[in-house]
Amino acid sequence: MTRYAALAAILRQRIEQGLYAAGERLPSVRALSLEHGVSISTVQQAYRQLEECLLVEPRAKSGYFVRRPHRIAELPAVTRPVQWPVDISQWEQVLDLIRSKPHSYRVQLGRGMPDVNEPTLKPLIKALGNTARHGDLRSLYYDDIQGVVGLREQIARLLLDSGCQLDAEQLVITTGCHEALSCGLRAICQPGDIVAVDSPCFHGTMQTLKGLGMKALEIPTDPLTGISLEALEMALDQWPVKVILLTPNCNNPLGYIMPDAHKKRLLTLAQRCDVAIIEDDVYGDIAYSYPRPRTIKSFDGDGRVLLCSSFSKTLAPGLRIGWIAPGRYLERVLHMKYITTGSTATQPQLAIAEFIRGGHYIQHLRRMRIRYQQNRDLITCWITQYFPADTRVSQPRGGFMLWVELHKEFDTLRLNHCLEPLGIQIAVGSIFSASGKYRNCLRINYAPKLTTDVEQAIKQIGLTITQITQSQFAHTEAMGLKP
Amino acid sequence: MTRYAALAAILRQRIEQGLYAAGERLPSVRALSLEHGVSISTVQQAYRQLEECLLVEPRAKSGYFVRRPHRIAELPAVTRPVQWPVDISQWEQVLDLIRSKPHSYRVQLGRGMPDVNEPTLKPLIKALGNTARHGDLRSLYYDDIQGVVGLREQIARLLLDSGCQLDAEQLVITTGCHEALSCGLRAICQPGDIVAVDSPCFHGTMQTLKGLGMKALEIPTDPLTGISLEALEMALDQWPVKVILLTPNCNNPLGYIMPDAHKKRLLTLAQRCDVAIIEDDVYGDIAYSYPRPRTIKSFDGDGRVLLCSSFSKTLAPGLRIGWIAPGRYLERVLHMKYITTGSTATQPQLAIAEFIRGGHYIQHLRRMRIRYQQNRDLITCWITQYFPADTRVSQPRGGFMLWVELHKEFDTLRLNHCLEPLGIQIAVGSIFSASGKYRNCLRINYAPKLTTDVEQAIKQIGLTITQITQSQFAHTEAMGLKP
């Protein structure tokens, strides 16, 4: 981390802890430069960064002050999905979303695309070239079906940060986390089986269940602590659930981190009811707090947790490299892996292994953690500024996804149609529910650089929402109905 | 094709057509050099090549003569698999085979690995590097779920050679042919459904059916003309078959090319019984004859044929790039593709597109066709030389797989165990049958350079077979049973 970023982080923390109250004057540039033994310009850069996040404001001739907080948007309500297993719908909307080409929108806030323009990724691009040069033919061979052992060793090392003690032999490299989830599910479940999921839930997971002919049992979920264990316990008593599939860390789309105590209770519950757990940790490495949160897998004593992850959110999705730690289901998963893609492409595995070995992965994470946290603050400000007053907004603790809940009557499908001609893409809420709930919600990706283009887009979205609401209510009133 | 290779091809053809009889004297070097307007040394090189394939032999002071043919090994018998749908077994043997690392054997003749050491592949390795260089970030993005359009356009162009008129929009890039087959099957079938296959059948296909909980109905197959249409028709009348899955061109493992007339009749049959056809064409581009054979897809009028292929046999399996032309099942296949791997890695797609665009693909094919045909001749000679007299051998018309049928009592699993400590790998026959038939068969990959190491390995295999047979028969006789 650069000097100024480090200082900015310290000041941010003090402000968030209330050591400096709203409106209070902050230490002078000179004082901070002495206190921290850094140059004047470093302190100025740090203050400029906090200013960009709208945390501090300069006042002429009197230095920097803690900004009076904007109206803090309320959190989305605890979700109330249908309480029985359902077949999944919404494929058409998902297809709309995923068929959009990288640059077919002016401002693309819909897909789960990380920022791949950071200089800390350069060594990876170099590595991708290296493995091809010098007549190195390894990238042309089939590799071990479990994946390049050198990469598995590096992943095992990284997993220590999440509390997992695993070795390379317990890991299987997959073609993105999609294949990990799909192989995990097929290793355990048959068509018709019931899978309990947090709700809202990543649309890719939903569509996987649909494609495999399984039913989703959506469990009420708290936007701060995750899946409701009480509701889950009741559901497990009532239904023959085969697997609990969830994203406890930096949840997509809600952004929460499930407390460790909940993770342990969930595991105990799974043991009591003897169900497996599929843990999607794809955003876990870009939690804003360091050390990163623990996985449920790290508490797993009897190999019932299948940990799935990938480099698609931390590095780049185009590489299509993920992995699974399938615990006791290793051989079944290997069979599913074999019949799905045979083995995973060798070259990106070699390149990523080189990138991690060189220490570049940790460095990149450090940078992205700060970048994404700053973006979260800024985009939240913009939304409280430009969206209707009754808008509820999630408070992500990692990743780069914001969940926005609008008036309960609002239809984001309609919003999406209005935004398309403006070249703005969002993800509609309904694809995050098996039964098409959350029509009044949308997910915004705040990974990209938050340029004025993006600010204008957020402004336009807010404007469009207001227009739609007005016309909608005018209509319902005309119909003689209460809004 | 080089001058001498071209000339060798002409001479080979004349010999095979019987224009020069066995033992007959061939035209002098000088005569050929005049007839074809090539240098003396070119003719000599051509003759040397034919000599290596054991087609001609030099005699002191009297030039080259057509070699008296070796005892021609008999073809394997038309297969007689069980006549009802069965669940697939043999996963353990397949796992043994695929878990072997590229260099864990001294002589590896078991896996379907092409020769990736040819200079004509250099531009591909270069292209893999290029797409990474110059801060080109395309390879980091998610691409269109259908795959890089530039590559789909090139594939559509190549498909014209097989008689297919398709455009890029009708193609989906997959992670190897494995994903193409798996998505195709899941797009049409449910677990428990019956799939008719040629027999013997590629073990990857078998294991895919097993993994998807489908039943295989093995159809008797002729080693020269492929699946028996009569047997297939009877099977279709008797069983509710959902799909016919087969490899009509350069079949793996038998190497036959199904006659076009059969392809048309098969299609008519499929139309009459309204079943879909999944056509695996993964070896089709390396048929020894040019132009390459037509696909069943090229006769398909109503989109019931799903054509699956890849670059794993023609270029390199480590790239994991395949494709499917799913006809009327496009949207279902897209859904299956999305839930299987999300999208396919971008970089190898860009590299292969560049490779094809540069004309390198066609050039590489031209070279490999000749290389593999020469290898087929040589390995067949070695086997007739070193294997027991009652050995039956396939006559591949493309690809690089030889099917060897031993005495009906022989057990190649036992052979495999004896060969492992010798560092020799073969593929046992039983993995090519759902019910574990073909225990007396083995498949040999003749793609690698046929060095003396390989000849010695073939010799050792022959020797081991004889030893096992003798001990086995001694045993059965001791038991007072007829051999």
Tab-separated table of N, CA and C in Angstrom, chain B residues 393-472:
chain	number	residue	atom	x	y	z
B	393	VAL	N	-6.306	-56.374	-36.339
B	393	VAL	CA	-5.941	-54.966	-36.250
B	393	VAL	C	-6.867	-54.128	-37.130
B	394	SER	N	-7.269	-52.965	-36.624
B	394	SER	CA	-8.130	-52.073	-37.414
B	394	SER	C	-7.313	-51.425	-38.538
B	395	GLN	N	-8.006	-50.836	-39.503
B	395	GLN	CA	-7.342	-50.128	-40.609
B	395	GLN	C	-7.797	-48.670	-40.615
B	396	PRO	N	-7.277	-47.850	-39.685
B	396	PRO	CA	-7.752	-46.472	-39.542
B	396	PRO	C	-7.616	-45.674	-40.832
B	397	ARG	N	-8.625	-44.895	-41.144
B	397	ARG	CA	-8.586	-44.030	-42.333
B	397	ARG	C	-8.403	-42.573	-41.947
B	398	GLY	N	-8.110	-42.370	-40.662
B	398	GLY	CA	-7.832	-41.030	-40.166
B	398	GLY	C	-7.540	-41.113	-38.684
B	399	GLY	N	-7.136	-39.976	-38.102
B	399	GLY	CA	-6.829	-39.955	-36.683
B	399	GLY	C	-5.518	-40.650	-36.376
B	400	PHE	N	-5.362	-41.106	-35.134
B	400	PHE	CA	-4.096	-41.757	-34.743
B	400	PHE	C	-4.318	-42.834	-33.685
B	401	MET	N	-5.435	-43.577	-33.848
B	401	MET	CA	-5.758	-44.639	-32.904
B	401	MET	C	-5.844	-45.974	-33.616
B	402	LEU	N	-5.213	-46.996	-33.048
B	402	LEU	CA	-5.284	-48.344	-33.607
B	402	LEU	C	-6.007	-49.241	-32.604
B	403	TRP	N	-6.948	-50.035	-33.123
B	403	TRP	CA	-7.711	-50.960	-32.278
B	403	TRP	C	-7.189	-52.360	-32.521
B	404	VAL	N	-6.753	-53.006	-31.471
B	404	VAL	CA	-6.126	-54.318	-31.587
B	404	VAL	C	-6.964	-55.341	-30.833
B	405	GLU	N	-7.355	-56.417	-31.545
B	405	GLU	CA	-8.190	-57.453	-30.930
B	405	GLU	C	-7.357	-58.718	-30.763
B	406	LEU	N	-7.257	-59.207	-29.522
B	406	LEU	CA	-6.459	-60.409	-29.238
B	406	LEU	C	-7.379	-61.615	-29.068
B	407	HIS	N	-6.770	-62.763	-28.772
B	407	HIS	CA	-7.535	-63.994	-28.576
B	407	HIS	C	-8.693	-63.757	-27.611
B	408	LYS	N	-9.860	-64.321	-27.893
B	408	LYS	CA	-11.087	-63.965	-27.164
B	408	LYS	C	-10.985	-64.209	-25.662
B	409	GLU	N	-10.054	-65.103	-25.260
B	409	GLU	CA	-9.895	-65.390	-23.826
B	409	GLU	C	-8.959	-64.392	-23.140
B	410	PHE	N	-8.263	-63.568	-23.946
B	410	PHE	CA	-7.197	-62.743	-23.384
B	410	PHE	C	-7.761	-61.584	-22.556
B	411	ASP	N	-7.027	-61.188	-21.514
B	411	ASP	CA	-7.477	-60.109	-20.639
B	411	ASP	C	-6.455	-58.972	-20.645
B	412	THR	N	-6.814	-57.844	-21.291
B	412	THR	CA	-5.844	-56.741	-21.419
B	412	THR	C	-5.649	-55.992	-20.099
B	413	LEU	N	-6.596	-56.162	-19.152
B	413	LEU	CA	-6.365	-55.559	-17.831
B	413	LEU	C	-5.094	-56.159	-17.229
B	414	ARG	N	-4.970	-57.469	-17.380
B	414	ARG	CA	-3.794	-58.164	-16.867
B	414	ARG	C	-2.554	-57.674	-17.620
B	415	LEU	N	-2.697	-57.550	-18.941
B	415	LEU	CA	-1.585	-57.042	-19.750
B	415	LEU	C	-1.140	-55.676	-19.224
B	416	ASN	N	-2.112	-54.809	-18.969
B	416	ASN	CA	-1.824	-53.450	-18.500
B	416	ASN	C	-0.998	-53.470	-17.216
B	417	HIS	N	-1.390	-54.362	-16.286
B	417	HIS	CA	-0.647	-54.446	-15.021
B	417	HIS	C	0.797	-54.882	-15.263
B	418	CYS	N	0.997	-55.777	-16.236
B	418	CYS	CA	2.360	-56.224	-16.533
B	418	CYS	C	3.169	-55.119	-17.207
B	419	LEU	N	2.478	-54.253	-17.990
B	419	LEU	CA	3.219	-53.236	-18.751
B	419	LEU	C	3.583	-52.025	-17.892
B	420	GLU	N	2.778	-51.754	-16.879
B	420	GLU	CA	3.023	-50.554	-16.058
B	420	GLU	C	4.448	-50.497	-15.540
B	421	PRO	N	4.933	-51.559	-14.873
B	421	PRO	CA	6.324	-51.470	-14.387
B	421	PRO	C	7.344	-51.277	-15.500
B	422	LEU	N	6.982	-51.635	-16.743
B	422	LEU	CA	7.898	-51.433	-17.870
B	422	LEU	C	7.814	-50.007	-18.416
B	423	GLY	N	6.919	-49.183	-17.816
B	423	GLY	CA	6.789	-47.791	-18.253
B	423	GLY	C	6.070	-47.654	-19.579
B	424	ILE	N	5.222	-48.648	-19.887
B	424	ILE	CA	4.461	-48.603	-21.147
B	424	ILE	C	2.981	-48.463	-20.813
B	425	GLN	N	2.323	-47.496	-21.451
B	425	GLN	CA	0.892	-47.313	-21.217
B	425	GLN	C	0.093	-47.606	-22.472
B	426	ILE	N	-0.947	-48.422	-22.304
B	426	ILE	CA	-1.923	-48.658	-23.383
B	426	ILE	C	-3.309	-48.370	-22.815
B	427	ALA	N	-4.324	-48.318	-23.672
B	427	ALA	CA	-5.700	-48.186	-23.196
B	427	ALA	C	-6.376	-49.549	-23.304
B	428	VAL	N	-6.914	-50.042	-22.182
B	428	VAL	CA	-7.562	-51.358	-22.199
B	428	VAL	C	-8.916	-51.259	-22.897
B	429	GLY	N	-9.317	-52.322	-23.572
B	429	GLY	CA	-10.537	-52.306	-24.378
B	429	GLY	C	-11.821	-52.130	-23.589
B	430	SER	N	-11.809	-52.613	-22.343
B	430	SER	CA	-13.083	-52.653	-21.596
B	430	SER	C	-13.671	-51.267	-21.344
B	431	ILE	N	-12.822	-50.206	-21.334
B	431	ILE	CA	-13.368	-48.865	-21.061
B	431	ILE	C	-14.142	-48.321	-22.265
B	432	PHE	N	-14.072	-49.021	-23.398
B	432	PHE	CA	-14.796	-48.574	-24.591
B	432	PHE	C	-16.156	-49.246	-24.718
B	433	SER	N	-16.555	-49.957	-23.651
B	433	SER	CA	-17.854	-50.618	-23.643
B	433	SER	C	-18.569	-50.295	-22.345
B	434	ALA	N	-19.870	-50.064	-22.435
B	434	ALA	CA	-20.649	-49.762	-21.232
B	434	ALA	C	-20.652	-50.957	-20.286
B	435	SER	N	-20.638	-52.148	-20.874
B	435	SER	CA	-20.796	-53.347	-20.050
B	435	SER	C	-19.457	-54.041	-19.820
B	436	GLY	N	-18.351	-53.356	-20.135
B	436	GLY	CA	-17.038	-53.950	-19.867
B	436	GLY	C	-16.658	-55.047	-20.850
B	437	LYS	N	-17.267	-55.019	-22.044
B	437	LYS	CA	-16.827	-55.950	-23.095
B	437	LYS	C	-15.436	-55.523	-23.595
B	438	TYR	N	-14.968	-56.215	-24.646
B	438	TYR	CA	-13.681	-55.887	-25.277
B	438	TYR	C	-12.509	-55.998	-24.312
B	439	ARG	N	-12.628	-56.911	-23.348
B	439	ARG	CA	-11.492	-57.131	-22.438
B	439	ARG	C	-10.307	-57.694	-23.185
B	440	ASN	N	-10.566	-58.260	-24.360
B	440	ASN	CA	-9.465	-58.858	-25.146
B	440	ASN	C	-8.919	-57.857	-26.180
B	441	CYS	N	-9.326	-56.592	-26.041
B	441	CYS	CA	-8.863	-55.576	-27.003
B	441	CYS	C	-8.037	-54.504	-26.296
B	442	LEU	N	-7.256	-53.779	-27.092
B	442	LEU	CA	-6.558	-52.605	-26.572
B	442	LEU	C	-6.486	-51.545	-27.661
B	443	ARG	N	-6.338	-50.286	-27.214
B	443	ARG	CA	-6.203	-49.189	-28.170
B	443	ARG	C	-4.806	-48.607	-28.036
B	444	ILE	N	-4.175	-48.408	-29.195
B	444	ILE	CA	-2.814	-47.855	-29.214
B	444	ILE	C	-2.831	-46.517	-29.936
B	445	ASN	N	-2.244	-45.489	-29.281
B	445	ASN	CA	-2.112	-44.170	-29.886
B	445	ASN	C	-0.806	-44.116	-30.668
B	446	TYR	N	-0.900	-43.918	-31.994
B	446	TYR	CA	0.330	-43.886	-32.798
B	446	TYR	C	0.685	-42.479	-33.265
B	447	ALA	N	0.226	-41.458	-32.510
B	447	ALA	CA	0.567	-40.071	-32.864
B	447	ALA	C	2.046	-39.757	-32.646
B	448	PRO	N	2.669	-40.246	-31.551
B	448	PRO	CA	4.046	-39.815	-31.287
B	448	PRO	C	5.026	-40.277	-32.366
B	449	LYS	N	6.166	-39.603	-32.448
B	449	LYS	CA	7.233	-40.046	-33.354
B	449	LYS	C	7.522	-41.514	-33.054
B	450	LEU	N	7.543	-42.349	-34.088
B	450	LEU	CA	7.731	-43.788	-33.862
B	450	LEU	C	9.218	-44.131	-33.807
B	451	THR	N	9.813	-43.780	-32.688
B	451	THR	CA	11.242	-44.022	-32.474
B	451	THR	C	11.477	-45.504	-32.193
B	452	THR	N	12.761	-45.878	-32.099
B	452	THR	CA	13.079	-47.279	-31.758
B	452	THR	C	12.537	-47.588	-30.364
B	453	ASP	N	12.478	-46.583	-29.498
B	453	ASP	CA	11.855	-46.778	-28.178
B	453	ASP	C	10.449	-47.344	-28.343
B	454	VAL	N	9.692	-46.735	-29.235
B	454	VAL	CA	8.313	-47.179	-29.438
B	454	VAL	C	8.322	-48.592	-30.029
B	455	GLU	N	9.201	-48.832	-31.013
B	455	GLU	CA	9.257	-50.173	-31.602
B	455	GLU	C	9.558	-51.203	-30.512
B	456	GLN	N	10.535	-50.875	-29.649
B	456	GLN	CA	10.872	-51.800	-28.569
B	456	GLN	C	9.659	-52.025	-27.662
B	457	ALA	N	8.907	-50.941	-27.412
B	457	ALA	CA	7.717	-51.052	-26.554
B	457	ALA	C	6.704	-52.005	-27.189
B	458	ILE	N	6.466	-51.831	-28.495
B	458	ILE	CA	5.516	-52.703	-29.201
B	458	ILE	C	5.994	-54.161	-29.098
B	459	LYS	N	7.309	-54.329	-29.274
B	459	LYS	CA	7.904	-55.669	-29.178
B	459	LYS	C	7.630	-56.245	-27.787
B	460	GLN	N	7.853	-55.414	-26.757
B	460	GLN	CA	7.650	-55.867	-25.379
B	460	GLN	C	6.188	-56.214	-25.120
B	461	ILE	N	5.286	-55.400	-25.682
B	461	ILE	CA	3.852	-55.690	-25.501
B	461	ILE	C	3.554	-57.060	-26.111
B	462	GLY	N	4.041	-57.263	-27.354
B	462	GLY	CA	3.825	-58.549	-28.020
B	462	GLY	C	4.327	-59.713	-27.193
B	463	LEU	N	5.536	-59.516	-26.673
B	463	LEU	CA	6.177	-60.558	-25.852
B	463	LEU	C	5.325	-60.856	-24.620
B	464	THR	N	4.924	-59.792	-23.948
B	464	THR	CA	4.128	-59.947	-22.719
B	464	THR	C	2.821	-60.667	-23.031
B	465	ILE	N	2.198	-60.309	-24.155
B	465	ILE	CA	0.944	-60.973	-24.542
B	465	ILE	C	1.177	-62.481	-24.654
B	466	THR	N	2.259	-62.863	-25.368
B	466	THR	CA	2.564	-64.283	-25.561
B	466	THR	C	2.748	-64.970	-24.210
B	467	GLN	N	3.551	-64.346	-23.333
B	467	GLN	CA	3.813	-64.940	-22.013
B	467	GLN	C	2.499	-65.147	-21.264
B	468	ILE	N	1.668	-64.096	-21.212
B	468	ILE	CA	0.394	-64.201	-20.483
B	468	ILE	C	-0.443	-65.324	-21.072
B	469	THR	N	-0.535	-65.336	-22.407
B	469	THR	CA	-1.354	-66.360	-23.082
B	469	THR	C	-0.899	-67.749	-22.674
B	470	GLN	N	0.430	-67.955	-22.757
B	470	GLN	CA	0.949	-69.290	-22.429
B	470	GLN	C	0.583	-69.656	-20.994
B	471	SER	N	0.876	-68.777	-20.039
B	471	SER	CA	0.595	-69.118	-18.627
B	471	SER	C	-0.906	-69.348	-18.451
B	472	GLN	N	-1.711	-68.494	-19.139
B	472	GLN	CA	-3.173	-68.603	-19.020
B	472	GLN	C	-3.630	-69.985	-19.527
